[in-house]
C-alpha cells in the first residue's frame, strides 16, 4: 500500500536521525537546558529576524495549544477560532480541560477574518450582560489551516492589527508551517509571522522530526514563567535535548524549508493531475493537503492500492477525501497515483 | 417605571417571607441537614411521585448547572445542548471552568430533538478519530427554554428514550419550571419529568423564592457523593435551612403552582393583546416570557414608562424585545401596558 | 438544647430581617447592580477609609475563597496558608478544583509568620528545579483564624511588607472579622486591614446576616474583571440586592460591630469561668470561639443540655471541644452554661 | 566531567536506537494504533503474567501521573501520597491543575504504609464534616521511591489489601521500576505488581529509552476510555509507534532488566565503597540512587570532577547529596569516583 493519508506516517528525516544517533551518548542537562536547545533556539531567532523572542520546545501539537492558551488566559477568557479549528474539534477538549471556552466562529475555508474578530469582540462588549459571557481574549488560527488553506500577508496583518487594537492575543498554530511557507502563492515569511503574531509555533512532528514543536513567544507578557506552564501540562521532556537536536538539524542548511518544498511540489503535481481531470475540490489549496471530490467508484478502486482519509460525503455518488504528501513522500508513489487517476478517468 | 424586564426584580412571595421571619430564631444544624430541608425534600418527592429520588437545594442556577455537570461527567465527556442554551451562552464558561466542553447543537426555538442527539452521538462514534473528540455523555435542556418554548411529553419521552438507549444522561434545567408546568398547552407533569430525566431542578429564584434551586436526582449513579460536589463548587449554604424553609413554603398548599399560573395568565393577557394587534413574535411561546417584534417607534415610546429587555434587531425599523411577567406581576401593570400598546397601534 | 456549636445556627439579626422585609417588593436591577449594593459598598469604603477599593458581595465563604484565588493566580501559582487553613482542610478541595495547589505551612495556632512566608518563597526561588514546583504567589490568612486566634498589627504589617517585597498577594479571610475587630486585645482596625492586605472579606454569614460576604479589593491588579469571575464561579446572585440590603443594614449605626462585641463579651464571660476553674485551652483565644480541654465525664454531662463541637482527643480522659458564641447568643444561655460548669467542677 | 547527577543524561540504549533507525521509514498508523505498540503491549502483558491488563504508552512521567489520576478520580476525590511524592513536590501542581488535591502523608523514607492509608480514610469517614473535605480515593506510591527505597512484597500486599478493602485505587509510579526490580534484596516481581496494583507504569525514560512510560491498567473500571484521557492531556504522540518500537526493544531478550541490573551493580559498588569509609546515608537504599552524607570539603573537591545533585544540608559541615548510576553508566567512571572517595578519606 502507498500511504497518502497523513504527513506523519514515517519517522524522521535521515539528517535528523543522524543527529540523534551522533549525539546519543552525550551527557547533557535535562529539561531543555542544554546546548542543543540553545543552539536550535538561536537559529530560530535568527530565521525570525528577532533576537527578543523566546523559543521553547514541546513534544506535540495538542500539548502546545493547551499550554499556550492556559498561559495566556485568565479563567473567564476564551479563545476565538474557526469552527474547524483543531482546538475546537480534534483535541478531546484539551483547552476546555484547562478551564477555557473555545468560541467558534463560522468558516467555510478554515480561516477567520479580522472583521469576524472585531464583530465578536464588539458584540461581547456591547451586550448588556457581557459579564455573563466568556470574554474573547485570544485568537487562535492555524496556518496552513486544517483545510490546507493559507492566510495572506494582508489577511494576517489585518488580524494582527485588529487583535492588538482590541487587546487580544494572536496565536498561530504552525503544525504544518513549513508546507505553508514554501507553497506557491504564499506571501508570508517567518519574520512576518514573528512580527504579526504574539505567539506561534513551528511544527516539527509533521515536517521531518520524530516529534516536536518549537514555540516562539513574541509578546513580552506571554514570556513570563512559561517553563512552569510547560512542566505543569506534561510537556517538559526529561531528555529535552532530543528536541534541540532535532530542531537544530532541521534549521541547519535550510533543511526544514527544502523538505517542505519537496512535499508541496509533489502535492502540486497531484493537484495538477486532478485539475486536468476536472476533479472539483472541497476547498481550493496550495499546500501539501488536497481535498478532491471524487466518485465513489474511483475511490473504491484507489483504495485497493492507496491509503487516504475520508473527509465527508458530498452527494450520493461522490465524497471528499484527503490526500497528503509529506517531506517523506516519494516521487514514484505520487506518479503512480497520478497515473492511476488518469487511467480511472479514462484519460491516459 | 413598571418592570417587565425579567422575573427576578422583586424579593420573594409574602408566604415565603413570612416563613423566613417565623423561623428566623430557630437554631438548626447547618449545611442543609436540618428539618426544614428534610420536609421540603419530602414534599418534592411526593409531588414527583417518587420516593427514591434525592433532593438537594442549591443557591442559584449557574451554580446548579456546573455542579450537576461536574458530578456527572468524566474529564473527556461533554454536554450536548441547544446553541441558545444557558450553559453555552450566559454562564461565563462555568461548565468549561469545570473542564468540560459544551457541544452546541443548532436550534431556532431553544429546543433540541432526539434525532439531533442521536445524530451527534452516532457521528461521534462512527468517526475514525473519535478519541480525538469530546465524547457526548449528557444532554442539557431547559424547560421552559431560554426562548420561552416548552417540550411536549412526546418530545421529552423521545429525548429520554434516545439518551438512555445511547447511554447519555438527560438533565433538565427548570429555572422557570413552574411557568412551564402551568402554561396553557403544556402536557408535562412533574412525575413525567421525574420519570424521564436523570436529573432536573425546580427553580425557586425566578418563581417566588428569594433564591434557591431544588435539584432532583433520579438516576442512582448521579446520587453518590453529590453533597461533596455541592460543597466543592461553592453551593453549600451555611444556613442551608433558608433553602428548606423557602421550598417548604412554596411546596405547601400548591403555592408554587398557583403563583406560576398567575404569571402565565398575565403573560397570556399581554400575548393576546399583541396578537390582536398583529404583532409578530420572534418565537411563539406559551409561558411567562414574550418575544414580540415591535417597531422602534413603539418601543421608544414604551420605554418611557416600561422596562423590558432588548433581544435582537430584526430589521432597520423593528427589533425583538423580551417582556416577562412573574409571580409578582400586578394585574394593573399588565393592563396598563396592554392599554398603551393598543393606543400606540391606534387600536383603542 | 442550648446551641454553642457554631455561629450560624440562627437566621439573621432583626434589623437585617426588617430591611429585607421592608424592601421585599422593590423592583431593582439584578446581579448586584442595584442601589442597595451601591450604598452598602459606599459605607464599607468609608469604614475602610479608602475610596479606591472595589467592593463585591458574594454568598458564602468557600465560594469567595475560590473566586478570589482563581482571579489572582496564573495556573502554575499556589496559595501559601497555615496547615489548619480553611481552604486547605474544609472546602472539599475547592481551590484545587480551580487548578491551584494550596501550599500548607506548619502552624500550631492557626497563624503563619512573615518569616515562614519568606522562607517558603526563598527556598522555592533557590531550588535548582523551581520550575518543577508550584510557585508561591498568594498568602491566605484568616483573621480570626480557624482556632480563634488573632493577628496583631505588627504581625500583619510584617506579613504585608514581606508579601509586597516578594511580589505576593496578601488575602485575608474575614469570615468572622467582626468578632476579631471587637475582641479585647485586638489592635487591628478595618483601615489597617484595607491598607495592609491586597484583598480581604468582611464576613456576614457568621455575623448577623442570613448569608453574604463583602469582598474588598485593594490592589488594582486584582480588580479587573472580577465580576466575570464571580459569575463563572456561581457566586452572582440574581437578586443581588439581597446582599446589598443586608450589608447596608449591618454597616448602619455600627450594627455589625455592636453585635460582634456582644458575642465577644459573652465568650469572655465563658472564658473567665473556664479559667477560674483552671481548665486548660487547646489554643488561647480572645474571640467568640473557645477551645477548652475538658474531662470526658464533664463533657458527657454537658452534652445532655448543650450542643458543642468535638475538636480532638487530647488524652485518654480529656478532649478539646469548641464552644462558640455569636451575635445571637443569649446572656441567659451563657450564664446557664457557666453555672453548670462550676457545678460540674464542684466550684459553686 | 563525569555525570552522576541523574539517570537521564544520555539518549537511549544502542539496541533501542538501532530499532528506531531500522524502522524509521516504515509507514504506520498514528497515535499508537500500530503493530509495534501492539507487540510491545503483548510482551508487557506476558511479563506481567496477565492477558487481561490494558497497556498504553505515554511520553513522560508527569504526563502519565496526571492522566492516570484524572482518569481515576471524580472531582471531589484526592490522591494520598508520601509528602516526598513526585506528584506532591515536583510536577508544578499538574495533578491540582486537573482539579484534584494531593493529600500528603508524613514519610521519612519516601514510603507510606497500609496503616497510614487506613488511618487517613477512617479519620475522613468518621469526621462529622467529611463532605467538607476531599475524599481519599487513590493511593499514589512510587517504587523505587524518590529516595531510592523499595516496597517489599509484604508492604505492597498490605497496601493493596487495605486499598481494596476501603475502596481505593492503588497506583504505582514505576519511573525507575527496572532499578527496583533488579535491586539486591528486592522481593517484588512484575506479576506481583500487576496482581496487587490497580494501575502502574514501567518507566522507560530513565531506563534505556529516549522517552516513554508504559502504563499497565489492571483494574477494569480504569480501562474505559483511557485513550480519550491520553489525548486530552497531551500525551498522545502522533508517531505513537516510536513508543512501541522502544518498548518492544527493551522488552526483548530481557534487555530492560539487564540494563537495570547493570546500574544497580555499579550503584552497589559505589555504596560498598562509601560504607567501607563509614559514610552515613540520609536514607538507606539498594537501587541506583544513593544519598550519602559527606563533608563539605570532600564534596567541594569531588565537584571539580564529578556532577551530582544537592539534596539537603545536614549540619554546618555536612550535606546530603544524590549520586545516580544508570543503564548508561560506565564501570570506569564509577571506579574513578570510588578511588577518589577513598583518596579523599585517606583510605587508599
Coordinates of C-alpha atoms in Angstrom, one line a residue, chain C residues 75-76 87-93 96-102 127 129 131-134, chain D residues 75-76 87-93 96-102 127 129 131-134:
Chain C
X75 CA -2.1 28.2 36.5
X76 CA 1.3 27.4 38.0
X87 CA -9.0 26.4 52.1
X88 CA -6.7 23.6 53.0
X89 CA -8.9 21.4 55.1
X90 CA -12.6 22.3 54.9
X91 CA -13.6 23.3 51.4
X92 CA -13.6 19.9 49.7
X93 CA -10.7 21.0 47.5
X96 CA -7.7 22.7 43.8
X97 CA -10.8 22.4 41.7
X98 CA -9.9 25.8 40.2
X99 CA -6.5 24.2 39.4
X100 CA -4.3 25.6 42.1
X101 CA -2.2 23.9 44.8
X102 CA -2.6 25.0 48.4
X127 CA 15.8 25.5 44.3
X129 CA 14.3 22.8 39.9
X131 CA 10.1 25.3 37.6
X132 CA 9.1 21.8 38.7
X133 CA 7.4 23.2 41.7
X134 CA 4.3 25.3 42.3
Chain D
X75 CA -13.9 16.0 41.2
X76 CA -14.2 15.7 45.0
X87 CA 3.2 14.4 42.3
X88 CA 3.2 16.4 45.5
X89 CA 6.5 18.2 45.1
X90 CA 8.0 18.1 41.6
X91 CA 5.2 18.3 39.0
X92 CA 4.3 22.0 39.2
X93 CA 0.9 21.1 40.5
X96 CA -4.0 20.1 41.0
X97 CA -4.3 21.5 37.6
X98 CA -6.6 18.6 36.8
X99 CA -8.7 19.7 39.8
X100 CA -7.6 17.2 42.4
X101 CA -5.9 17.7 45.8
X102 CA -2.9 15.7 46.7
X127 CA -15.3 13.2 60.7
X129 CA -17.9 17.3 58.3
X131 CA -18.3 16.3 53.0
X132 CA -16.3 19.5 53.6
X133 CA -13.1 17.6 53.0
X134 CA -11.5 15.9 49.9

